[in-house]
Coordinates of C-alpha atoms in Angstrom, one line a residue:
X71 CA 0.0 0.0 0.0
X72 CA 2.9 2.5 0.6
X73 CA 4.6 1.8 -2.9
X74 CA 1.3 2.1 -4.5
X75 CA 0.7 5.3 -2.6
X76 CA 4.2 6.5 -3.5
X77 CA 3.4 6.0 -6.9
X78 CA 0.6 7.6 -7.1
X79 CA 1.9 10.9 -6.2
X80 CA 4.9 10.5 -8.2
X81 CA 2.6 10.8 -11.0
X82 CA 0.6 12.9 -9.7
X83 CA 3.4 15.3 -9.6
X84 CA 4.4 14.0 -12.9
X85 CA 1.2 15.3 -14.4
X86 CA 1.4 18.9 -12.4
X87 CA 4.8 19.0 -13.8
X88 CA 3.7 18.7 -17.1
X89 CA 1.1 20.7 -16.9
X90 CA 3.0 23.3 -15.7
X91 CA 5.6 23.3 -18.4
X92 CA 2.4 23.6 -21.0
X93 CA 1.0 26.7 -19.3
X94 CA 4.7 27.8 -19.3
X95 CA 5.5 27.1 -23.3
X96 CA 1.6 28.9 -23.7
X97 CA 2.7 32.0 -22.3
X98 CA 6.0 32.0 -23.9
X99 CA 4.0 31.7 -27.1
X100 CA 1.6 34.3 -26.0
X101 CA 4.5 36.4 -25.1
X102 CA 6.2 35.9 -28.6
X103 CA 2.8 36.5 -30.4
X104 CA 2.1 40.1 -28.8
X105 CA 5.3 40.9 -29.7
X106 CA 5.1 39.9 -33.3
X107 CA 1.5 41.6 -33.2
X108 CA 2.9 44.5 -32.2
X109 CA 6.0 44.4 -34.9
X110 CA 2.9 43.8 -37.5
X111 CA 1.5 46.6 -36.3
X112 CA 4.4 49.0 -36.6
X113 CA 4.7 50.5 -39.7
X114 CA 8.6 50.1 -39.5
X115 CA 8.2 45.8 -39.1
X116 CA 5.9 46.7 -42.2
X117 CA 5.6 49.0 -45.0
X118 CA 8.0 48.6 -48.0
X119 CA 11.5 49.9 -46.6
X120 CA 12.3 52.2 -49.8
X121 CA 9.1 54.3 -49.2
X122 CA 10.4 54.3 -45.0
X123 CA 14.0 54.8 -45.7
X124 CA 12.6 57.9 -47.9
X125 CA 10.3 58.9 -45.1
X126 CA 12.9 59.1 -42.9
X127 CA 15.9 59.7 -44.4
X128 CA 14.6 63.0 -46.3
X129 CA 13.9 65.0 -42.9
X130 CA 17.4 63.4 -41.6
X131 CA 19.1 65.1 -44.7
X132 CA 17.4 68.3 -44.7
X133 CA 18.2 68.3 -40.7
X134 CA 22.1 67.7 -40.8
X135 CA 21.9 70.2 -44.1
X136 CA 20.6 72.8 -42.1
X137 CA 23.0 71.8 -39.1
X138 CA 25.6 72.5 -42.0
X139 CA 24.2 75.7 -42.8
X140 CA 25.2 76.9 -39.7
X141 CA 28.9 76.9 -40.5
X142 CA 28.5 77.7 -44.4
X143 CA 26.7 80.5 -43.5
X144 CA 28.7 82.3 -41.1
X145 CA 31.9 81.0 -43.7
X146 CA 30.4 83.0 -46.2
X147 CA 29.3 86.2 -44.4
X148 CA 32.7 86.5 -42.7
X149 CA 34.1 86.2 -45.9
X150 CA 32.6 88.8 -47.3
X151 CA 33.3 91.3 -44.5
X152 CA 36.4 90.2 -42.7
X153 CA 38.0 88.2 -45.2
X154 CA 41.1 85.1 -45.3
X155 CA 41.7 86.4 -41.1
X156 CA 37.7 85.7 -40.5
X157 CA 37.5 81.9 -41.9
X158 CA 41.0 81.2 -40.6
X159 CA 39.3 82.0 -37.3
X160 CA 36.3 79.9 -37.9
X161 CA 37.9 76.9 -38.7
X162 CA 40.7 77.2 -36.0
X163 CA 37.6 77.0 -33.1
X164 CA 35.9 74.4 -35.7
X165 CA 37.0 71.4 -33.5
X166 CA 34.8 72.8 -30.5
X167 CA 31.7 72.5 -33.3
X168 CA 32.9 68.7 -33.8
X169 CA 33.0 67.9 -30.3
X170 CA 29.3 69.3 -29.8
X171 CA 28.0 67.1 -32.7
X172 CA 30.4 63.8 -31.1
X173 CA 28.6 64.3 -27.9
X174 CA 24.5 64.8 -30.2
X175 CA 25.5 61.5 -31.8
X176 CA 26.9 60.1 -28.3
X177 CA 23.6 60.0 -26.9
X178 CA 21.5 61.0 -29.7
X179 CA 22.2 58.6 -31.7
X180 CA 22.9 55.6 -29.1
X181 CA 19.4 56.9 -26.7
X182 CA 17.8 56.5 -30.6
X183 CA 18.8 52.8 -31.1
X184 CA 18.1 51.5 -27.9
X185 CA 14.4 53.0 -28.0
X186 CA 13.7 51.4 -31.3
X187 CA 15.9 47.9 -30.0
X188 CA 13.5 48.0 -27.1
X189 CA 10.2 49.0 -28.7
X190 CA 11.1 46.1 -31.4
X191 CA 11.2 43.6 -29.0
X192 CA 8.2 44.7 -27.1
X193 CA 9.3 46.7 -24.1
X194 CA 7.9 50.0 -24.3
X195 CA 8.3 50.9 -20.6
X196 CA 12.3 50.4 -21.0
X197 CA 12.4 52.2 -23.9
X198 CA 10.8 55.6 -22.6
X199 CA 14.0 55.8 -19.7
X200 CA 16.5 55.4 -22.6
X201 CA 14.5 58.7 -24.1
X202 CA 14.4 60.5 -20.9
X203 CA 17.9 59.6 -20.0
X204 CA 19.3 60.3 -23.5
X205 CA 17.8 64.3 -23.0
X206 CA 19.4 64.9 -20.0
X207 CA 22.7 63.8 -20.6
X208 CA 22.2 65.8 -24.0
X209 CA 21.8 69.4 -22.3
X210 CA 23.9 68.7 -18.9
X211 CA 27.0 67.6 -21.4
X212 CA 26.6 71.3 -23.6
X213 CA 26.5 73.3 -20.3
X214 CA 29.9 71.5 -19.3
X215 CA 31.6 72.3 -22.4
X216 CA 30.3 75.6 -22.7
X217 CA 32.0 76.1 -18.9
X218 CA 35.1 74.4 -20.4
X219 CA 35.2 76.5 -23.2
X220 CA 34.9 79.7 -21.5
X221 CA 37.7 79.0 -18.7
X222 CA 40.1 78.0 -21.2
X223 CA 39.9 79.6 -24.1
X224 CA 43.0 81.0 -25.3
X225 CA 45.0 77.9 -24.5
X226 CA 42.2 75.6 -26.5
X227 CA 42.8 78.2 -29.4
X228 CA 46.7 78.0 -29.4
X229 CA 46.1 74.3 -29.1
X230 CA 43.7 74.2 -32.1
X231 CA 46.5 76.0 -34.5
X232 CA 45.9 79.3 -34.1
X233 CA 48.3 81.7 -36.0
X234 CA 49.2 84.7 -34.1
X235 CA 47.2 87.2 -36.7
X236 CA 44.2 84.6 -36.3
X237 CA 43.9 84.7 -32.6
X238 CA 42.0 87.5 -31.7
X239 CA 39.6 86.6 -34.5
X240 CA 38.8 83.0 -33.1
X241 CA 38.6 83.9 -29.5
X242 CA 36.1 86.8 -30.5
X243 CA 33.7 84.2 -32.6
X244 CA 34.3 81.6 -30.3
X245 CA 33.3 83.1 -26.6
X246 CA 29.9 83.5 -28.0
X247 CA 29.2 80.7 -30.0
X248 CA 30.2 78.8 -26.9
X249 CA 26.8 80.1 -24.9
X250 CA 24.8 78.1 -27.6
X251 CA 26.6 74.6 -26.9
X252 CA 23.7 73.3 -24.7
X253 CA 21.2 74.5 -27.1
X254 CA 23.4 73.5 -30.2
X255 CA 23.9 69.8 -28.7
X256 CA 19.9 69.3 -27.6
X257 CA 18.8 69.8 -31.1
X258 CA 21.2 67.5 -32.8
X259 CA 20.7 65.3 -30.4
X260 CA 17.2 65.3 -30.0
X261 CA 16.8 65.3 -33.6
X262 CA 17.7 61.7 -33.3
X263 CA 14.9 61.0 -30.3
X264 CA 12.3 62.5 -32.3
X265 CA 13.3 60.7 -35.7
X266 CA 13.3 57.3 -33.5
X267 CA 10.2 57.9 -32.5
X268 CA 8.2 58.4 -35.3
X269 CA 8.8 62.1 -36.1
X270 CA 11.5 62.8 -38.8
X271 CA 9.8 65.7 -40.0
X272 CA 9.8 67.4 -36.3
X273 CA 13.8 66.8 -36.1
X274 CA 13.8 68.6 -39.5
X275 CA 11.4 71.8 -38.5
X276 CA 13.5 72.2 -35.2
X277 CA 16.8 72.4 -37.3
X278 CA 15.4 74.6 -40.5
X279 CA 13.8 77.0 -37.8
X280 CA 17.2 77.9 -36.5
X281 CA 18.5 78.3 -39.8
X282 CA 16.2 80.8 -41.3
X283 CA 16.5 82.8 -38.3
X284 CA 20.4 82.0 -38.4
X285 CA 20.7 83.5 -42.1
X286 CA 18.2 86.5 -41.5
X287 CA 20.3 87.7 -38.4
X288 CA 23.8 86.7 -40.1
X289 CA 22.8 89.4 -43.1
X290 CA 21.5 92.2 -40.6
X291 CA 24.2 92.0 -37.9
X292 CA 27.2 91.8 -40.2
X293 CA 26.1 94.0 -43.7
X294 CA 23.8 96.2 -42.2
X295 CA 24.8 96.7 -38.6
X296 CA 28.6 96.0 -39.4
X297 CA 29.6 93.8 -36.7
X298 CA 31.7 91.4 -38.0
X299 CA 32.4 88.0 -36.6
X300 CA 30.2 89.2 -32.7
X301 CA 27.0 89.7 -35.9
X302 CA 27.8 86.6 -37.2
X303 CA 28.3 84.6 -33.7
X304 CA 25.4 85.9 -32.2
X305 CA 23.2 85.2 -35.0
X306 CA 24.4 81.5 -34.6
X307 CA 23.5 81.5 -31.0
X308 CA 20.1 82.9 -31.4
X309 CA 19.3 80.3 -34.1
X310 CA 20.3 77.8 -31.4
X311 CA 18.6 79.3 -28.8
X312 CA 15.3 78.5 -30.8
X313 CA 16.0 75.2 -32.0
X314 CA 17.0 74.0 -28.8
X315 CA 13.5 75.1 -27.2
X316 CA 11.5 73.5 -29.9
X317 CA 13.0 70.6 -29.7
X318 CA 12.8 70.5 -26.1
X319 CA 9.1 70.5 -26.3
X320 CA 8.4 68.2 -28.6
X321 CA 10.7 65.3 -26.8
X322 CA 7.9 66.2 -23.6
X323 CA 5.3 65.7 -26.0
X324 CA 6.1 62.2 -28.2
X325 CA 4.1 60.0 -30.1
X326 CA 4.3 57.1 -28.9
X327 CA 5.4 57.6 -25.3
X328 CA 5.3 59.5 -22.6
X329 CA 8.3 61.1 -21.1
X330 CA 7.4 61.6 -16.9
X331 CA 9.8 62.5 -14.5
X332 CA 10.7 59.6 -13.0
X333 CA 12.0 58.9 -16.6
X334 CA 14.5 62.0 -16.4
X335 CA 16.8 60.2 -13.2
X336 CA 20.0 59.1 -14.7
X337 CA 20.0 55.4 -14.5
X338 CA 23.7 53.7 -14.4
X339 CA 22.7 50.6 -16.9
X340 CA 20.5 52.6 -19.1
X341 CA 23.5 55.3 -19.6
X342 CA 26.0 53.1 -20.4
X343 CA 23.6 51.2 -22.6
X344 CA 23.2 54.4 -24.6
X345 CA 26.8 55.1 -24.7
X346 CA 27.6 51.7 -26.3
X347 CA 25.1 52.4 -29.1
X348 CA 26.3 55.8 -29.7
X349 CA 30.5 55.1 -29.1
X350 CA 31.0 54.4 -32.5
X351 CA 29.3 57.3 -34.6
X352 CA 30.8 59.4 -31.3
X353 CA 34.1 58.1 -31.7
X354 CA 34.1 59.0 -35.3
X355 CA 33.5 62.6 -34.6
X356 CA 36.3 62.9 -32.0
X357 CA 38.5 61.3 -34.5
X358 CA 37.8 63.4 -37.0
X359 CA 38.7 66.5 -34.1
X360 CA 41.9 64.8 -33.5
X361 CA 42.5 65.1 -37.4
X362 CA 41.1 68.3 -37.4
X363 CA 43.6 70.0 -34.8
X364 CA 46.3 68.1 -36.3
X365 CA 45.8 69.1 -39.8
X366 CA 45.7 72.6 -38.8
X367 CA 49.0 72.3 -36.9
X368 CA 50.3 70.9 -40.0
X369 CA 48.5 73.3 -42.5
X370 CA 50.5 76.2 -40.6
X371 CA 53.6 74.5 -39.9
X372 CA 54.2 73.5 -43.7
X373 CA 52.2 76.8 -44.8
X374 CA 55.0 78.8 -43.3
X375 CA 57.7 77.3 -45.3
X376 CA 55.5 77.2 -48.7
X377 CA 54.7 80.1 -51.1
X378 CA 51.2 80.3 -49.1
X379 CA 52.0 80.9 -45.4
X380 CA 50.5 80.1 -42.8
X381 CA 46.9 81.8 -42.7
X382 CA 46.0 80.9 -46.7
X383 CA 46.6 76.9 -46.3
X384 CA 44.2 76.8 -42.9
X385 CA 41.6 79.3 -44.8
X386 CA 41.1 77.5 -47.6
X387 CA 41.1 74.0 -45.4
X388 CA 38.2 75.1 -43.3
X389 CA 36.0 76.5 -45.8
X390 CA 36.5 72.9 -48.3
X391 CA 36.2 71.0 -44.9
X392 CA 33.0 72.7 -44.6
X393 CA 31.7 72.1 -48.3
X394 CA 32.6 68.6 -47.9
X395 CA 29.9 68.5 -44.6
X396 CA 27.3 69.5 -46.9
X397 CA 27.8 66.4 -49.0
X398 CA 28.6 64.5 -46.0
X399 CA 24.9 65.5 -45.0
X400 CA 23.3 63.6 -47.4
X401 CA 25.3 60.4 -46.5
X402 CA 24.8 60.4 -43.0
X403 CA 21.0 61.4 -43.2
X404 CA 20.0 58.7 -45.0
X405 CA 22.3 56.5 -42.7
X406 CA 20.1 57.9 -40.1
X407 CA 17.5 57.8 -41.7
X408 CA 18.3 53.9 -41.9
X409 CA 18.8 53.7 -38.5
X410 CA 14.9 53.4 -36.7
X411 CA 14.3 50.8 -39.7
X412 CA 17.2 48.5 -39.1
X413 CA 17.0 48.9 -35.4
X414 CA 13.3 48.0 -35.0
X415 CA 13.4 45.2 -37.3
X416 CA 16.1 43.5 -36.0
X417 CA 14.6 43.4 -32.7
X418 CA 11.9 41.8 -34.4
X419 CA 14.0 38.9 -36.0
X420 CA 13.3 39.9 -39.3
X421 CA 16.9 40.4 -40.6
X422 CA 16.0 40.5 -44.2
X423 CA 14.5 43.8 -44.1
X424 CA 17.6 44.6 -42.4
X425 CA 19.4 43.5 -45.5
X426 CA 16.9 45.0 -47.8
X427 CA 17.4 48.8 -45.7
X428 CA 21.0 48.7 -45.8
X429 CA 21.2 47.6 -49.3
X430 CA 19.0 50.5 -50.7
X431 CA 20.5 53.4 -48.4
X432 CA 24.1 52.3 -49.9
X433 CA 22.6 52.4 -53.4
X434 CA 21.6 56.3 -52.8
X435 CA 25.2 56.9 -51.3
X436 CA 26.9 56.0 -53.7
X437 CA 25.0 57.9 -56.5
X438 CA 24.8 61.2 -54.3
X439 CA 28.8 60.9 -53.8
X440 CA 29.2 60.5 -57.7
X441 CA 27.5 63.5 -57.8
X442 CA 30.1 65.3 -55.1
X443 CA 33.2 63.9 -57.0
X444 CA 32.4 65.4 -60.0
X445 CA 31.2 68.6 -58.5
X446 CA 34.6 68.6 -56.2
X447 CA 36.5 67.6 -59.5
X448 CA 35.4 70.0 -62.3
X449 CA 34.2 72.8 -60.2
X450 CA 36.3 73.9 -57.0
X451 CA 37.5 77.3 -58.3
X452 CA 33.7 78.2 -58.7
X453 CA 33.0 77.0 -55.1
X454 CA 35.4 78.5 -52.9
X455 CA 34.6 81.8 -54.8
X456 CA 31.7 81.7 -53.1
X457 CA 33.3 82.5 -49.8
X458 CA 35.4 85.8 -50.7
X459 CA 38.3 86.6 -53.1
X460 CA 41.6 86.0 -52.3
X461 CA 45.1 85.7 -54.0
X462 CA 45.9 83.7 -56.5
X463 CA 48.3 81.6 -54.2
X464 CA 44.9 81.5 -52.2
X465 CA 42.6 79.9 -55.3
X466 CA 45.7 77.6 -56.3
X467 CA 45.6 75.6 -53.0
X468 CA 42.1 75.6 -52.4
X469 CA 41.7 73.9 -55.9
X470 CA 44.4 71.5 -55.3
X471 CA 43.3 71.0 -52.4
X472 CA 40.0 70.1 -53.7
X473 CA 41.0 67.6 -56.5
X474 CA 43.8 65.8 -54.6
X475 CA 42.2 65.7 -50.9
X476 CA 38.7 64.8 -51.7
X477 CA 39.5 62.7 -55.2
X478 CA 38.0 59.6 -53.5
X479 CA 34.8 61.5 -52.6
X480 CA 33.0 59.0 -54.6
X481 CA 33.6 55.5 -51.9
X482 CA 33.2 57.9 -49.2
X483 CA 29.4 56.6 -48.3
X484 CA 30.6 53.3 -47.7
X485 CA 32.0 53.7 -44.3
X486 CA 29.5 56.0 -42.4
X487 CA 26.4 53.4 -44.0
X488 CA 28.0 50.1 -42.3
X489 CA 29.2 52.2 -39.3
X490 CA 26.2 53.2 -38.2
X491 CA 24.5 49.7 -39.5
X492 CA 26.2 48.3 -36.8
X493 CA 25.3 50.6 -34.6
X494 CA 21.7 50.5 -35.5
X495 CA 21.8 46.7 -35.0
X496 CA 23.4 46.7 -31.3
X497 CA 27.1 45.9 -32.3
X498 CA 28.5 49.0 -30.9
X499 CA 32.2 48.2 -30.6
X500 CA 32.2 47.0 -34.3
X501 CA 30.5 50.1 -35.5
X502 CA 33.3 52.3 -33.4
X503 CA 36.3 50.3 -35.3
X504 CA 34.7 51.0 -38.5
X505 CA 34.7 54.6 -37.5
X506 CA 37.9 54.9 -36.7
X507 CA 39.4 53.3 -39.4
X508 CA 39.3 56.5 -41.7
X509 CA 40.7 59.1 -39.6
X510 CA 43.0 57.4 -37.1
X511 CA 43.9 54.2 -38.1
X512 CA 44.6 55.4 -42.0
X513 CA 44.8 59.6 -42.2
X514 CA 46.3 60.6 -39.1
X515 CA 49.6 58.4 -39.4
X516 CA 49.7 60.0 -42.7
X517 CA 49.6 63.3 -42.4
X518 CA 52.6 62.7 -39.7
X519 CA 54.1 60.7 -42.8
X520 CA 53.5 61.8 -46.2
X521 CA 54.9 66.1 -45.6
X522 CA 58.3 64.6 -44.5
X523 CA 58.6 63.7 -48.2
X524 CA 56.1 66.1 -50.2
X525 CA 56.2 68.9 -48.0
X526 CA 52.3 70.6 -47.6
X527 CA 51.4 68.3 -50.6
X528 CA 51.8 65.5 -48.9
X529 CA 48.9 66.6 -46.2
X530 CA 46.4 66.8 -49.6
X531 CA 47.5 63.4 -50.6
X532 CA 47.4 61.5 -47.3
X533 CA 43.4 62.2 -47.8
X534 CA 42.2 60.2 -50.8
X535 CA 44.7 56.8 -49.7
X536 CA 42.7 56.7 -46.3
X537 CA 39.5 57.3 -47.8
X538 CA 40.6 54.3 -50.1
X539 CA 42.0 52.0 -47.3
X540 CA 38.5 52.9 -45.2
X541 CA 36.6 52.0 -47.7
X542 CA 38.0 48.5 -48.4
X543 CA 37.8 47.6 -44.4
X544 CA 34.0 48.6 -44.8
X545 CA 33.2 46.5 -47.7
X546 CA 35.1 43.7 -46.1
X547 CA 33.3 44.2 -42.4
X548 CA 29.6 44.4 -43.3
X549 CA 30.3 41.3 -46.2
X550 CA 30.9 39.5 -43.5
X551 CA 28.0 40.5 -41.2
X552 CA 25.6 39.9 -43.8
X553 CA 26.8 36.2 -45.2
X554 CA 25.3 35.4 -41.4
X555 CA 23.3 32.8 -41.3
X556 CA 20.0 34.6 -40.1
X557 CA 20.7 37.1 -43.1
X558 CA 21.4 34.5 -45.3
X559 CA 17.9 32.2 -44.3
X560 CA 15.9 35.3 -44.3
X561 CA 16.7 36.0 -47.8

């Protein structure tokens, strides 16, 4: 009687067992299919990607134009008043600019991709902190380096590559520009929160806004008031100033969540989640500082022993460097632009519209840098006109400069795409290598290498072999990532 009781229990608990383990595997499956309803219901998991990447990536290229603007247009109205002095000076505080738009992307870009991660797999709760968190560390980070900035200074300036005839300029355009950092760094950050969730045209108002107002000012402070490089600084700031409060009301007001304040407290895990996403577009932008200061050291090192001198070489630098963002807008917009559609459906395990997005946004880079070679090619003397006359040493480097620096405009596309594909699909320390590639790993040991022999030549020169070098690495990289075996089943 007690073995037959024994075994009764045994399979009685044998039978709760099981039963447990189906309610268990029914819940999973519940689980998996409000998730997959919810992916079916996004219109990221899907509508056609071509008609999304469009939707998306149009606002994210008219955004980072006008973020462009901001630059060309105080270029071109210093130019005009102040002349070869005036954009030496702009370009000399230029790297402060950079390290605004590295710290946007930082947590921009990395509070962007976790959202969409998180919303793809289901977990909207998470994904409003990452929102929240992403905003603060946005404006808190511009009020620190606007502090920096102002105690500093005049040593940053010497450290940037400031000729002696430059300096005054620089630290006159530069104190004020620095009071818009916060502003500056909240709208091209949050540009990338709004975009992620759902609202690429609202990242694109806040930016064009600022603009207008930008350009209007720009023309009454410095040709009708006469103020020179404080008219055109402080029509920068003001620009900012606006941009930054719009888009500061429309991250309290999303789409399709609802930032509270319990969603503002820095959390440790979601912070460092966000600076793993956004390390590698981040890292790209500090490199491309690092380059920056470096090439301007060189520019007036080997300037001063050329026919140019020291002031005409970093000039005509800043103002092609400049040019060259405009085309570099239209790449990394529609990588951006990419980015909510990769990110959401990847989280949704369906890795061939992940394929099918980053397939189609290389396909319009590579046309739209076709396009820039033969613009920066046949046309540079026509271009840096634009900005002010100078000598004719002055229009002989900037066209060299053009042709030889920027000759391998046309694979430049490559490398931002697949940076930020990685990115967008959380392999953040793959995405930051790819980044790096171009400016540190290839450029900068070049520029130390390549004037030893050619002299300020060899700084033009040193450009189109690492654009050439980055590009391979890129190709090879994402070839690799997408002969995966999810990719290669879901095709």
């Amino acid at each position: 009687m007690q073995q037959y009781f024994y075994g009764k229990d045994e399979s009685e608990g044998n039978r709760m067992n099981q039963t447990e383990n189906r309610k268990k595997r029914l819940n999973e499956k519940t689980d998996r299919s409000v998730v997959e309803q919810e992916s079916e219901n996004n219109p990221l998991g899907r509508e056609d990607t071509g008609k999304l990447l469009w939707q998306f990536a149009v606002p994210s290229i008219i955004a980072m134009l006008v973020s462009s603007l901001y630059n060309i247009v105080d270029q071109f109205f210093i130019g005009q008043s102040v002349g070869e002095l005036g954009n030496a000076a702009t370009n000399i505080s230029f790297p402060l600019s950079i390290s605004c738009v590295a710290i946007a992307l930082l947590f921009g870009i990395g509070g962007a991709s976790a959202f969409n991660i998180c919303m793809g797999e289901g977990e909207k709760e998470k994904a409003v902190y990452y929102l929240g968190n992403a905003s603060v560390l946005l404006f808190g980070c511009g009020i620190l380096l606007c502090i920096v900035t102002e105690l500093f200074l005049e040593p940053l300036l010497h450290f940037f590559g400031s000729p002696d005839n430059v300096l005054e300029y620089a630290k006159i355009y530069t104190r004020i520009t620095a009071l818009g950092f916060p502003f500056l760094i909240l709208t091209a950050g949050g540009g990338h929160l709004n975009r992620a969730d759902g609202r690429p045209r609202i990242a694109m108002l806040c930016n064009l806004i600022g603009a207008v107002i930008n350009t209007i000012l720009d023309a009454i402070f410095v040709f009708v008031f006469q103020w020179g490089m404080v008219g055109a600084a402080a029509a920068t700031i003001i620009g900012q100033y606006i941009s930054g409060a719009l888009t500061l009301w429309y991250l309290a007001h999303c789409k399709t969540v609802k930032i509270q304040p319990r969603h503002l407290k820095l959390k440790c895990d979601k912070v460092s989640r966000i600076a793993a996403l956004g390390a590698a577009p981040c890292s790209n932008q500090l490199a491309m500082m690092v380059v920056q200061i470096v090439m301007n050291k060189s520019l007036k090192y080997y300037g001063a022993r050329s026919v140019y001198g020291e002031a005409i070489p970093i000039a005509c630098a800043g103002i092609i460097t400049k040019v060259n963002q405009v085309f570099l807008s239209f790449i990394i917009g529609i990588s951006q632009g990419m980015q909510p559609i990769v990110s959401f459906n990847y989280g949704a395990k369906k890795y061939g519209r992940v394929k099918k997005a980053y397939g189609q946004a290389v396909v319009c880079g590579f046309f739209l840098s076709l396009f820039a070679f033969v613009m920066f090619q046949f046309a540079p003397r026509q271009i840096i006109s634009i900005f002010g006359n100078g000598s004719e040493e002055y229009y002989q480097f900037a066209v060299s400069y053009f042709r030889i620096f920027l000759f391998f405009t046309f694979l430049n596309f490559i490398q931002p795409i697949t940076s930020n594909l990685f990115t967008s699909i959380g392999k953040p320390t793959r995405g930051m290598f790819l980044s790096l590639t171009r400016q540190i790993l290839f450029l900068l040991p070049l520029l130390a290498i390549f004037p030893l022999f050619l002299g300020i030549d060899g700084l033009m020169y040193a450009g189109p072999v690492a654009d050439f070098f980055a590009g391979l690495t890129a190709v090879v990289m994402v070839t690799k990532e997408l002969r995966r075996k999810e990719y290669a089943a879901a095709a």
